[in-house]
PDB file of C-alpha atoms in Angstrom:
ATOM      1  CA  MET A  27     -26.959 -33.866  68.332  1.00 63.00           C
ATOM      2  CA  SER A  28     -30.539 -34.050  69.540  1.00 80.00           C
ATOM      3  CA  LEU A  29     -33.135 -33.303  66.902  1.00 90.00           C
ATOM      4  CA  SER A  30     -36.848 -33.959  66.654  1.00 93.00           C
ATOM      5  CA  ASP A  31     -38.246 -35.960  63.755  1.00 93.00           C
ATOM      6  CA  GLU A  32     -39.580 -32.727  62.287  1.00 94.00           C
ATOM      7  CA  GLU A  33     -36.210 -31.001  62.500  1.00 95.00           C
ATOM      8  CA  ILE A  34     -34.531 -33.973  60.830  1.00 96.00           C
ATOM      9  CA  PHE A  35     -37.109 -33.917  58.045  1.00 97.00           C
ATOM     10  CA  GLU A  36     -36.643 -30.196  57.439  1.00 96.00           C
ATOM     11  CA  LYS A  37     -32.883 -30.579  57.147  1.00 97.00           C
ATOM     12  CA  VAL A  38     -33.209 -33.625  54.877  1.00 97.00           C
ATOM     13  CA  GLN A  39     -35.634 -31.616  52.781  1.00 97.00           C
ATOM     14  CA  GLU A  40     -33.009 -28.878  52.369  1.00 96.00           C
ATOM     15  CA  VAL A  41     -30.381 -31.462  51.432  1.00 96.00           C
ATOM     16  CA  MET A  42     -32.643 -32.894  48.716  1.00 97.00           C
ATOM     17  CA  GLU A  43     -33.459 -29.436  47.377  1.00 96.00           C
ATOM     18  CA  GLU A  44     -29.780 -28.546  47.146  1.00 94.00           C
ATOM     19  CA  ALA A  45     -28.578 -31.866  45.765  1.00 94.00           C
ATOM     20  CA  LEU A  46     -31.369 -32.508  43.285  1.00 95.00           C
ATOM     21  CA  GLY A  47     -32.605 -29.027  42.416  1.00 92.00           C
ATOM     22  CA  VAL A  48     -36.181 -29.875  43.424  1.00 95.00           C
ATOM     23  CA  ASP A  49     -38.744 -27.694  45.216  1.00 94.00           C
ATOM     24  CA  ASP A  50     -39.542 -28.203  48.881  1.00 91.00           C
ATOM     25  CA  ASP A  51     -43.135 -29.238  48.155  1.00 94.00           C
ATOM     26  CA  GLU A  52     -41.823 -32.136  46.066  1.00 95.00           C
ATOM     27  CA  VAL A  53     -39.784 -33.475  48.970  1.00 96.00           C
ATOM     28  CA  THR A  54     -42.512 -35.278  50.889  1.00 96.00           C
ATOM     29  CA  PRO A  55     -41.769 -38.167  53.266  1.00 95.00           C
ATOM     30  CA  GLU A  56     -43.254 -40.620  50.755  1.00 94.00           C
ATOM     31  CA  ALA A  57     -41.316 -39.276  47.740  1.00 96.00           C
ATOM     32  CA  THR A  58     -38.896 -41.804  46.254  1.00 94.00           C
ATOM     33  CA  ILE A  59     -35.383 -40.470  45.729  1.00 93.00           C
ATOM     34  CA  GLY A  60     -34.983 -41.944  42.257  1.00 91.00           C
ATOM     35  CA  GLU A  61     -38.359 -41.975  40.557  1.00 90.00           C
ATOM     36  CA  ASP A  62     -40.044 -38.979  42.198  1.00 95.00           C
ATOM     37  CA  LEU A  63     -37.068 -36.701  42.814  1.00 96.00           C
ATOM     38  CA  GLY A  64     -35.050 -37.776  39.778  1.00 94.00           C
ATOM     39  CA  ALA A  65     -31.785 -38.748  41.468  1.00 93.00           C
ATOM     40  CA  GLU A  66     -29.143 -40.424  39.318  1.00 88.00           C
ATOM     41  CA  SER A  67     -26.353 -42.613  40.631  1.00 83.00           C
ATOM     42  CA  ILE A  68     -23.890 -39.803  41.387  1.00 87.00           C
ATOM     43  CA  ASP A  69     -26.625 -37.898  43.236  1.00 92.00           C
ATOM     44  CA  TYR A  70     -26.611 -40.558  45.962  1.00 89.00           C
ATOM     45  CA  LEU A  71     -22.977 -39.710  46.654  1.00 89.00           C
ATOM     46  CA  ASP A  72     -23.859 -36.010  46.681  1.00 92.00           C
ATOM     47  CA  ILE A  73     -26.741 -36.634  49.105  1.00 94.00           C
ATOM     48  CA  SER A  74     -24.443 -38.702  51.290  1.00 92.00           C
ATOM     49  CA  PHE A  75     -21.799 -35.922  51.392  1.00 92.00           C
ATOM     50  CA  ARG A  76     -24.406 -33.287  52.224  1.00 94.00           C
ATOM     51  CA  LEU A  77     -25.987 -35.398  54.982  1.00 95.00           C
ATOM     52  CA  GLU A  78     -22.560 -35.936  56.547  1.00 94.00           C
ATOM     53  CA  LYS A  79     -21.959 -32.198  56.613  1.00 92.00           C
ATOM     54  CA  THR A  80     -25.466 -31.200  57.726  1.00 95.00           C
ATOM     55  CA  PHE A  81     -25.722 -33.692  60.583  1.00 95.00           C
ATOM     56  CA  ASP A  82     -22.025 -34.053  61.384  1.00 94.00           C
ATOM     57  CA  ILE A  83     -22.126 -37.801  60.834  1.00 93.00           C
ATOM     58  CA  LYS A  84     -19.988 -40.279  58.922  1.00 91.00           C
ATOM     59  CA  ILE A  85     -21.712 -42.460  56.357  1.00 90.00           C
ATOM     60  CA  GLY A  86     -19.888 -45.553  55.149  1.00 83.00           C
ATOM     61  CA  GLU A  87     -19.974 -46.627  51.538  1.00 75.00           C
ATOM     62  CA  SER A  88     -23.297 -48.331  50.696  1.00 77.00           C
ATOM     63  CA  GLU A  89     -24.459 -47.864  54.274  1.00 84.00           C
ATOM     64  CA  MET A  90     -27.569 -45.923  53.359  1.00 84.00           C
ATOM     65  CA  PHE A  91     -28.210 -47.251  49.843  1.00 75.00           C
ATOM     66  CA  ASP A  92     -26.714 -50.498  48.652  1.00 72.00           C
ATOM     67  CA  PRO A  93     -27.513 -51.118  45.019  1.00 62.00           C
ATOM     68  CA  ASN A  94     -25.085 -54.032  44.852  1.00 69.00           C
ATOM     69  CA  VAL A  95     -26.731 -56.206  47.457  1.00 72.00           C
ATOM     70  CA  LEU A  96     -28.888 -57.873  44.793  1.00 75.00           C
ATOM     71  CA  SER A  97     -25.971 -58.670  42.496  1.00 77.00           C
ATOM     72  CA  ASN A  98     -25.660 -61.913  44.476  1.00 81.00           C
ATOM     73  CA  GLU A  99     -27.550 -64.639  42.573  1.00 83.00           C
ATOM     74  CA  GLU A 100     -28.774 -66.116  45.821  1.00 87.00           C
ATOM     75  CA  TYR A 101     -30.643 -62.903  46.564  1.00 88.00           C
ATOM     76  CA  ALA A 102     -32.340 -62.249  43.243  1.00 87.00           C
ATOM     77  CA  GLN A 103     -33.583 -64.712  40.650  1.00 87.00           C
ATOM     78  CA  ASP A 104     -35.585 -63.985  37.493  1.00 87.00           C
ATOM     79  CA  GLY A 105     -36.170 -60.418  38.511  1.00 87.00           C
ATOM     80  CA  VAL A 106     -37.581 -61.361  41.912  1.00 89.00           C
ATOM     81  CA  VAL A 107     -35.860 -60.911  45.261  1.00 90.00           C
ATOM     82  CA  THR A 108     -35.648 -64.173  47.183  1.00 90.00           C
ATOM     83  CA  GLU A 109     -36.404 -64.594  50.867  1.00 90.00           C
ATOM     84  CA  ALA A 110     -32.680 -64.659  51.511  1.00 89.00           C
ATOM     85  CA  GLY A 111     -32.432 -61.409  49.581  1.00 89.00           C
ATOM     86  CA  ILE A 112     -35.162 -59.790  51.672  1.00 90.00           C
ATOM     87  CA  ALA A 113     -33.357 -60.915  54.810  1.00 90.00           C
ATOM     88  CA  ALA A 114     -30.075 -59.469  53.496  1.00 88.00           C
ATOM     89  CA  LEU A 115     -31.773 -56.172  52.700  1.00 89.00           C
ATOM     90  CA  ARG A 116     -33.324 -56.014  56.168  1.00 89.00           C
ATOM     91  CA  GLU A 117     -29.944 -56.622  57.728  1.00 87.00           C
ATOM     92  CA  LYS A 118     -28.112 -54.107  55.548  1.00 86.00           C
ATOM     93  CA  MET A 119     -30.787 -51.426  55.660  1.00 87.00           C
ATOM     94  CA  PRO A 120     -32.653 -51.635  58.980  1.00 88.00           C
ATOM     95  CA  HIS A 121     -33.800 -48.053  58.427  1.00 88.00           C
ATOM     96  CA  ALA A 122     -35.803 -49.065  55.339  1.00 88.00           C
ATOM     97  CA  ASP A 123     -39.451 -50.111  55.482  1.00 87.00           C
ATOM     98  CA  LEU A 124     -39.348 -53.328  53.476  1.00 88.00           C
ATOM     99  CA  ASP A 125     -42.730 -54.811  54.459  1.00 89.00           C
ATOM    100  CA  LYS A 126     -44.601 -53.499  51.427  1.00 87.00           C
ATOM    101  CA  PHE A 127     -41.747 -54.418  49.082  1.00 88.00           C
ATOM    102  CA  ALA A 128     -41.553 -57.928  50.557  1.00 89.00           C
ATOM    103  CA  ALA A 129     -45.188 -58.555  49.551  1.00 89.00           C
ATOM    104  CA  ASP A 130     -44.259 -58.104  45.864  1.00 90.00           C
ATOM    105  CA  PRO A 131     -40.472 -58.224  45.716  1.00 90.00           C
ATOM    106  CA  GLN A 132     -39.801 -57.297  42.090  1.00 89.00           C
ATOM    107  CA  VAL A 133     -36.183 -56.191  41.693  1.00 87.00           C
ATOM    108  CA  ASP A 134     -37.161 -53.199  39.582  1.00 85.00           C
ATOM    109  CA  LYS A 135     -39.414 -51.955  42.383  1.00 86.00           C
ATOM    110  CA  LEU A 136     -36.647 -51.782  44.958  1.00 86.00           C
ATOM    111  CA  GLY A 137     -36.284 -48.078  44.178  1.00 85.00           C
ATOM    112  CA  ASP A 138     -39.680 -47.529  45.835  1.00 86.00           C
ATOM    113  CA  VAL A 139     -38.028 -48.313  49.159  1.00 88.00           C
ATOM    114  CA  PHE A 140     -35.596 -45.393  48.872  1.00 90.00           C
ATOM    115  CA  THR A 141     -37.868 -42.672  50.154  1.00 94.00           C
ATOM    116  CA  VAL A 142     -37.234 -39.388  51.926  1.00 96.00           C
ATOM    117  CA  ASP A 143     -38.702 -40.991  55.050  1.00 95.00           C
ATOM    118  CA  MET A 144     -36.109 -43.776  54.802  1.00 94.00           C
ATOM    119  CA  VAL A 145     -33.339 -41.171  54.701  1.00 95.00           C
ATOM    120  CA  CYS A 146     -34.813 -39.455  57.771  1.00 96.00           C
ATOM    121  CA  LYS A 147     -34.912 -42.771  59.671  1.00 94.00           C
ATOM    122  CA  PHE A 148     -31.352 -43.494  58.613  1.00 94.00           C
ATOM    123  CA  VAL A 149     -30.179 -40.098  59.877  1.00 95.00           C
ATOM    124  CA  LYS A 150     -32.075 -40.596  63.136  1.00 94.00           C
ATOM    125  CA  SER A 151     -30.345 -43.937  63.697  1.00 92.00           C
ATOM    126  CA  LYS A 152     -26.949 -42.320  63.034  1.00 91.00           C
ATOM    127  CA  ILE A 153     -27.329 -39.365  65.387  1.00 90.00           C
ATOM    128  CA  SER A 154     -29.052 -41.158  68.251  1.00 81.00           C
TER     129      SER A 154
ATOM    130  CA  MET B  23      -3.034 -34.261  24.104  1.00 51.00           C
ATOM    131  CA  ARG B  24      -5.505 -32.757  26.522  1.00 67.00           C
ATOM    132  CA  TRP B  25      -6.936 -29.319  26.058  1.00 81.00           C
ATOM    133  CA  LEU B  26      -5.331 -27.616  29.025  1.00 88.00           C
ATOM    134  CA  TRP B  27      -7.444 -24.802  30.372  1.00 93.00           C
ATOM    135  CA  LEU B  28      -4.993 -23.503  32.941  1.00 95.00           C
ATOM    136  CA  ASP B  29      -1.784 -21.580  32.317  1.00 96.00           C
ATOM    137  CA  ARG B  30      -0.392 -21.486  35.814  1.00 96.00           C
ATOM    138  CA  ILE B  31      -1.198 -22.580  39.341  1.00 96.00           C
ATOM    139  CA  LEU B  32      -0.697 -19.809  41.874  1.00 97.00           C
ATOM    140  CA  GLU B  33      -1.567 -21.658  45.075  1.00 97.00           C
ATOM    141  CA  LEU B  34      -2.071 -25.301  45.960  1.00 97.00           C
ATOM    142  CA  ASP B  35      -2.867 -25.882  49.607  1.00 97.00           C
ATOM    143  CA  LYS B  36      -3.180 -29.639  50.066  1.00 97.00           C
ATOM    144  CA  ALA B  37      -6.783 -30.849  50.314  1.00 97.00           C
ATOM    145  CA  LYS B  38      -7.954 -27.290  50.893  1.00 98.00           C
ATOM    146  CA  ARG B  39      -7.590 -24.810  48.083  1.00 98.00           C
ATOM    147  CA  CYS B  40      -6.248 -24.289  44.591  1.00 98.00           C
ATOM    148  CA  VAL B  41      -5.905 -20.972  42.770  1.00 98.00           C
ATOM    149  CA  ALA B  42      -5.067 -21.052  39.059  1.00 98.00           C
ATOM    150  CA  ILE B  43      -5.168 -18.654  36.149  1.00 97.00           C
ATOM    151  CA  ARG B  44      -5.909 -18.833  32.457  1.00 97.00           C
ATOM    152  CA  ASN B  45      -5.166 -15.961  30.095  1.00 97.00           C
ATOM    153  CA  VAL B  46      -7.646 -15.217  27.352  1.00 96.00           C
ATOM    154  CA  THR B  47      -6.084 -14.557  23.966  1.00 95.00           C
ATOM    155  CA  ALA B  48      -7.505 -13.519  20.612  1.00 92.00           C
ATOM    156  CA  ALA B  49      -5.345 -16.226  19.006  1.00 92.00           C
ATOM    157  CA  GLU B  50      -7.646 -18.996  20.263  1.00 90.00           C
ATOM    158  CA  ASP B  51      -9.715 -20.591  17.521  1.00 89.00           C
ATOM    159  CA  VAL B  52     -12.731 -21.000  19.744  1.00 89.00           C
ATOM    160  CA  LEU B  53     -13.038 -17.258  20.170  1.00 89.00           C
ATOM    161  CA  HIS B  54     -13.155 -16.727  16.419  1.00 87.00           C
ATOM    162  CA  ASP B  55     -16.601 -18.272  16.261  1.00 85.00           C
ATOM    163  CA  HIS B  56     -17.807 -17.149  19.654  1.00 85.00           C
ATOM    164  CA  PHE B  57     -18.951 -14.702  18.437  1.00 83.00           C
ATOM    165  CA  ALA B  58     -18.088 -13.990  14.819  1.00 79.00           C
ATOM    166  CA  ALA B  59     -19.090 -10.825  13.020  1.00 78.00           C
ATOM    167  CA  GLY B  60     -22.422 -11.093  11.280  1.00 70.00           C
ATOM    168  CA  SER B  61     -25.829  -9.751  10.577  1.00 59.00           C
ATOM    169  CA  ALA B  62     -27.923  -8.331  13.366  1.00 53.00           C
ATOM    170  CA  ASN B  63     -31.060  -9.836  11.837  1.00 53.00           C
ATOM    171  CA  ASP B  64     -30.805 -13.228  13.419  1.00 49.00           C
ATOM    172  CA  THR B  65     -28.714 -12.391  16.450  1.00 50.00           C
ATOM    173  CA  LYS B  66     -30.082 -11.983  19.909  1.00 52.00           C
ATOM    174  CA  PRO B  67     -28.240  -9.552  22.184  1.00 49.00           C
ATOM    175  CA  PHE B  68     -25.646 -11.382  24.255  1.00 48.00           C
ATOM    176  CA  ASN B  69     -23.918 -10.512  27.496  1.00 45.00           C
ATOM    177  CA  GLY B  70     -22.000  -7.286  27.137  1.00 45.00           C
ATOM    178  CA  GLY B  71     -21.884  -7.574  23.382  1.00 51.00           C
ATOM    179  CA  PRO B  72     -22.927  -5.077  20.762  1.00 52.00           C
ATOM    180  CA  THR B  73     -26.660  -4.667  20.644  1.00 52.00           C
ATOM    181  CA  GLY B  74     -29.009  -2.347  18.931  1.00 50.00           C
ATOM    182  CA  CYS B  75     -27.712  -2.878  15.376  1.00 53.00           C
ATOM    183  CA  ALA B  76     -30.293  -1.821  12.896  1.00 55.00           C
ATOM    184  CA  PRO B  77     -31.864  -4.740  11.020  1.00 55.00           C
ATOM    185  CA  GLY B  78     -29.802  -5.746   8.055  1.00 57.00           C
ATOM    186  CA  THR B  79     -26.615  -4.089   9.311  1.00 61.00           C
ATOM    187  CA  GLU B  80     -23.474  -5.924  10.307  1.00 70.00           C
ATOM    188  CA  HIS B  81     -22.222  -6.209  13.864  1.00 73.00           C
ATOM    189  CA  PRO B  82     -18.520  -6.616  14.598  1.00 80.00           C
ATOM    190  CA  ALA B  83     -16.941  -9.766  15.961  1.00 83.00           C
ATOM    191  CA  TYR B  84     -17.292 -10.149  19.701  1.00 86.00           C
ATOM    192  CA  PRO B  85     -14.794 -12.716  20.966  1.00 91.00           C
ATOM    193  CA  VAL B  86     -15.608 -13.945  24.470  1.00 93.00           C
ATOM    194  CA  MET B  87     -14.656 -17.123  26.341  1.00 95.00           C
ATOM    195  CA  PRO B  88     -17.648 -19.514  26.384  1.00 94.00           C
ATOM    196  CA  ASN B  89     -19.027 -20.257  29.833  1.00 95.00           C
ATOM    197  CA  SER B  90     -18.800 -24.003  29.178  1.00 95.00           C
ATOM    198  CA  LEU B  91     -15.012 -23.711  28.778  1.00 96.00           C
ATOM    199  CA  ILE B  92     -14.772 -21.556  31.886  1.00 97.00           C
ATOM    200  CA  ILE B  93     -16.433 -24.445  33.716  1.00 97.00           C
ATOM    201  CA  GLU B  94     -13.838 -26.793  32.222  1.00 96.00           C
ATOM    202  CA  GLY B  95     -11.064 -24.522  33.523  1.00 97.00           C
ATOM    203  CA  TYR B  96     -12.570 -24.598  37.009  1.00 98.00           C
ATOM    204  CA  ALA B  97     -12.937 -28.394  36.708  1.00 97.00           C
ATOM    205  CA  GLN B  98      -9.220 -28.720  35.968  1.00 96.00           C
ATOM    206  CA  ALA B  99      -8.261 -26.519  38.934  1.00 97.00           C
ATOM    207  CA  ALA B 100     -10.633 -28.340  41.315  1.00 98.00           C
ATOM    208  CA  GLY B 101      -9.672 -31.705  39.813  1.00 96.00           C
ATOM    209  CA  ILE B 102      -5.975 -31.058  40.433  1.00 95.00           C
ATOM    210  CA  LEU B 103      -6.851 -30.034  43.999  1.00 97.00           C
ATOM    211  CA  THR B 104      -8.747 -33.304  44.507  1.00 96.00           C
ATOM    212  CA  GLY B 105      -6.024 -35.424  42.899  1.00 95.00           C
ATOM    213  CA  HIS B 106      -3.231 -33.701  44.795  1.00 95.00           C
ATOM    214  CA  ALA B 107      -5.010 -34.463  48.085  1.00 96.00           C
ATOM    215  CA  ASN B 108      -4.166 -38.154  47.530  1.00 94.00           C
ATOM    216  CA  ASP B 109      -0.841 -37.589  45.801  1.00 93.00           C
ATOM    217  CA  PHE B 110      -2.465 -38.278  42.399  1.00 91.00           C
ATOM    218  CA  LYS B 111      -3.008 -41.944  43.242  1.00 90.00           C
ATOM    219  CA  GLU B 112      -6.734 -41.762  42.489  1.00 90.00           C
ATOM    220  CA  LYS B 113      -8.269 -41.363  39.044  1.00 90.00           C
ATOM    221  CA  VAL B 114     -10.370 -38.268  39.542  1.00 93.00           C
ATOM    222  CA  ILE B 115     -13.243 -37.531  37.189  1.00 92.00           C
ATOM    223  CA  LEU B 116     -15.827 -34.776  37.125  1.00 94.00           C
ATOM    224  CA  ALA B 117     -19.010 -36.309  38.491  1.00 93.00           C
ATOM    225  CA  LYS B 118     -21.492 -33.492  38.870  1.00 95.00           C
ATOM    226  CA  ILE B 119     -21.836 -29.767  38.366  1.00 96.00           C
ATOM    227  CA  GLY B 120     -24.081 -28.953  41.308  1.00 94.00           C
ATOM    228  CA  LYS B 121     -24.389 -25.286  40.458  1.00 94.00           C
ATOM    229  CA  ALA B 122     -22.766 -22.853  38.076  1.00 97.00           C
ATOM    230  CA  THR B 123     -24.014 -19.294  38.273  1.00 97.00           C
ATOM    231  CA  PHE B 124     -22.603 -16.719  35.869  1.00 97.00           C
ATOM    232  CA  THR B 125     -22.784 -13.003  36.549  1.00 96.00           C
ATOM    233  CA  GLY B 126     -22.699 -11.862  32.933  1.00 92.00           C
ATOM    234  CA  VAL B 127     -19.152 -10.477  33.085  1.00 94.00           C
ATOM    235  CA  ALA B 128     -17.505 -11.287  29.741  1.00 93.00           C
ATOM    236  CA  ALA B 129     -14.022 -12.815  29.519  1.00 95.00           C
ATOM    237  CA  THR B 130     -12.639 -10.996  26.482  1.00 94.00           C
ATOM    238  CA  PRO B 131      -9.134 -11.259  24.926  1.00 95.00           C
ATOM    239  CA  GLY B 132      -6.455  -9.629  27.030  1.00 95.00           C
ATOM    240  CA  THR B 133      -8.047 -10.500  30.365  1.00 96.00           C
ATOM    241  CA  THR B 134      -7.129 -13.200  32.848  1.00 97.00           C
ATOM    242  CA  ILE B 135      -9.518 -15.747  34.337  1.00 98.00           C
ATOM    243  CA  ARG B 136      -8.710 -16.741  37.919  1.00 98.00           C
ATOM    244  CA  HIS B 137     -10.190 -19.934  39.380  1.00 98.00           C
ATOM    245  CA  THR B 138     -10.325 -20.443  43.145  1.00 98.00           C
ATOM    246  CA  ALA B 139     -11.514 -23.912  44.175  1.00 98.00           C
ATOM    247  CA  GLU B 140     -11.967 -25.119  47.752  1.00 98.00           C
ATOM    248  CA  ILE B 141     -12.719 -28.607  48.990  1.00 97.00           C
ATOM    249  CA  THR B 142     -15.814 -28.821  51.161  1.00 95.00           C
ATOM    250  CA  HIS B 143     -15.795 -32.607  51.499  1.00 93.00           C
ATOM    251  CA  LEU B 144     -13.207 -35.259  50.781  1.00 94.00           C
ATOM    252  CA  ASP B 145     -13.232 -38.991  51.424  1.00 91.00           C
ATOM    253  CA  ASP B 146     -12.344 -42.277  49.743  1.00 89.00           C
ATOM    254  CA  ARG B 147     -15.162 -41.897  47.232  1.00 89.00           C
ATOM    255  CA  GLY B 148     -14.381 -38.421  45.950  1.00 93.00           C
ATOM    256  CA  SER B 149     -14.773 -34.764  46.750  1.00 95.00           C
ATOM    257  CA  SER B 150     -17.148 -31.834  46.775  1.00 96.00           C
ATOM    258  CA  THR B 151     -15.767 -28.439  45.883  1.00 97.00           C
ATOM    259  CA  GLN B 152     -17.049 -24.927  45.725  1.00 97.00           C
ATOM    260  CA  GLY B 153     -15.383 -21.893  44.332  1.00 98.00           C
ATOM    261  CA  LYS B 154     -15.414 -18.745  42.332  1.00 98.00           C
ATOM    262  CA  VAL B 155     -14.163 -17.583  38.975  1.00 98.00           C
ATOM    263  CA  GLU B 156     -12.967 -14.010  38.657  1.00 98.00           C
ATOM    264  CA  LEU B 157     -11.777 -11.791  35.854  1.00 97.00           C
ATOM    265  CA  LEU B 158      -8.631  -9.694  36.147  1.00 97.00           C
ATOM    266  CA  ASP B 159      -7.859  -6.876  33.760  1.00 94.00           C
ATOM    267  CA  SER B 160      -4.176  -6.037  33.380  1.00 88.00           C
ATOM    268  CA  ALA B 161      -5.154  -2.646  31.899  1.00 91.00           C
ATOM    269  CA  ASP B 162      -6.410  -1.787  35.375  1.00 90.00           C
ATOM    270  CA  PRO B 163      -4.307  -3.913  37.739  1.00 88.00           C
ATOM    271  CA  SER B 164      -5.311  -2.026  40.874  1.00 92.00           C
ATOM    272  CA  ALA B 165      -9.028  -2.674  40.291  1.00 93.00           C
ATOM    273  CA  ASP B 166     -10.783  -5.388  42.245  1.00 95.00           C
ATOM    274  CA  PRO B 167     -11.304  -8.597  40.257  1.00 97.00           C
ATOM    275  CA  LYS B 168     -14.788  -8.936  38.785  1.00 97.00           C
ATOM    276  CA  LEU B 169     -16.799 -11.960  39.844  1.00 98.00           C
ATOM    277  CA  LEU B 170     -17.509 -14.042  36.771  1.00 97.00           C
ATOM    278  CA  ALA B 171     -19.094 -17.167  38.237  1.00 98.00           C
ATOM    279  CA  THR B 172     -19.642 -19.267  41.341  1.00 98.00           C
ATOM    280  CA  ILE B 173     -19.445 -23.024  40.933  1.00 98.00           C
ATOM    281  CA  GLU B 174     -20.141 -26.146  42.977  1.00 97.00           C
ATOM    282  CA  MET B 175     -18.644 -29.319  41.568  1.00 97.00           C
ATOM    283  CA  MET B 176     -18.227 -32.940  42.644  1.00 97.00           C
ATOM    284  CA  PHE B 177     -15.477 -35.362  41.693  1.00 96.00           C
ATOM    285  CA  SER B 178     -15.470 -39.127  41.869  1.00 92.00           C
ATOM    286  CA  HIS B 179     -12.583 -41.517  42.476  1.00 91.00           C
ATOM    287  CA  ILE B 180     -13.627 -43.943  39.761  1.00 82.00           C
ATOM    288  CA  ASP B 181     -11.675 -46.927  41.041  1.00 78.00           C
ATOM    289  CA  GLN B 182     -13.663 -46.627  44.294  1.00 76.00           C
ATOM    290  CA  ASN B 183     -17.081 -45.985  42.786  1.00 69.00           C
ATOM    291  CA  MET B 184     -17.199 -48.021  39.599  1.00 61.00           C
ATOM    292  CA  GLN B 185     -16.419 -51.464  40.949  1.00 59.00           C
ATOM    293  CA  GLY B 186     -16.758 -54.115  38.328  1.00 59.00           C
ATOM    294  CA  LEU B 187     -15.601 -51.843  35.545  1.00 65.00           C
ATOM    295  CA  GLU B 188     -12.025 -52.103  34.440  1.00 69.00           C
ATOM    296  CA  PHE B 189      -9.854 -49.073  33.910  1.00 70.00           C
ATOM    297  CA  PRO B 190      -6.238 -48.876  32.775  1.00 72.00           C
ATOM    298  CA  GLU B 191      -3.640 -49.240  35.496  1.00 69.00           C
ATOM    299  CA  GLU B 192      -1.963 -45.973  34.694  1.00 74.00           C
ATOM    300  CA  ASN B 193      -3.529 -42.734  35.843  1.00 74.00           C
ATOM    301  CA  PHE B 194      -4.926 -41.466  32.543  1.00 76.00           C
ATOM    302  CA  VAL B 195      -6.421 -38.419  34.257  1.00 80.00           C
ATOM    303  CA  PHE B 196      -3.266 -36.825  35.562  1.00 82.00           C
ATOM    304  CA  THR B 197      -1.052 -37.038  32.532  1.00 82.00           C
ATOM    305  CA  ASP B 198       2.399 -35.544  32.065  1.00 84.00           C
ATOM    306  CA  GLN B 199       0.701 -32.392  30.838  1.00 84.00           C
ATOM    307  CA  PHE B 200      -0.782 -31.787  34.270  1.00 85.00           C
ATOM    308  CA  MET B 201       2.418 -32.760  36.037  1.00 87.00           C
ATOM    309  CA  ASP B 202       4.325 -30.307  33.821  1.00 88.00           C
ATOM    310  CA  LEU B 203       1.837 -27.598  34.759  1.00 90.00           C
ATOM    311  CA  LEU B 204       2.480 -28.241  38.441  1.00 89.00           C
ATOM    312  CA  ALA B 205       6.230 -28.310  37.938  1.00 90.00           C
ATOM    313  CA  ARG B 206       6.407 -25.083  35.994  1.00 91.00           C
ATOM    314  CA  SER B 207       4.075 -23.423  38.496  1.00 91.00           C
ATOM    315  CA  GLY B 208       6.527 -24.320  41.231  1.00 90.00           C
ATOM    316  CA  VAL B 209       4.006 -26.288  43.317  1.00 85.00           C
ATOM    317  CA  GLU B 210       4.306 -29.855  44.499  1.00 70.00           C
TER     318      GLU B 210
END
């Protein structure tokens, strides 16, 4: 499947609207899936299912979002992600822009990384 | 004892489709209060029910199956479909009602509710289903069924998605009650 960045975004936008019941103007590239669009844990599975169907791709468990990566004590201490943790996140989620997060790596701010743009980049990496 | 919201399974096509029915009877307690006879003063008109009572007058009882329990019936049909896909080895729980749109058709005593659930996605983590709920009237068996609702629903295999949490070994979702339903419906 060959799609432009704009086409990918439009389809991801539709997926978010369907899965989360949000309006298209809320689904901006910068919008975070959790905080801005209100996704709860089961919604990530729903989004994953819908992306698989829309783009005819297969998404492995925790491939796009991996909330468990920081359960390792080596990766997160006292609410802050360690350098090893940042490295693990970069390896597990190469589609995520972690530069801003790495400057102030508070665990409770990791959700800011899960943006619509990150989903688009993930899809692009899967279909290319 | 689970509250079983299906009487019979008519079709069970592995990992594809399940059709099941539930008869609505006036003997059900829930219908006695939904809706009971009462004063028109504080009652808003409801779907298909008696309206236009003069203030202060009484309106008759209007028993109708609540939409929430119709959703539960669909959930049981779609849940059986999801469980059957893996030979009931997974513990299948309702994870999300994506959409449930009701047409306003009322399921009154003496009618039959028919659930048709289809799997749109199935993997190790769970399933997505979509389907319809229709109403059949045995007083007019040749009439087309009336569309009552369309539903999208997701199910999760909890042993796959809730790592770290402990659940009983036995499959507490698909109890003997469900297995009896399958057996008496003649499906495997």
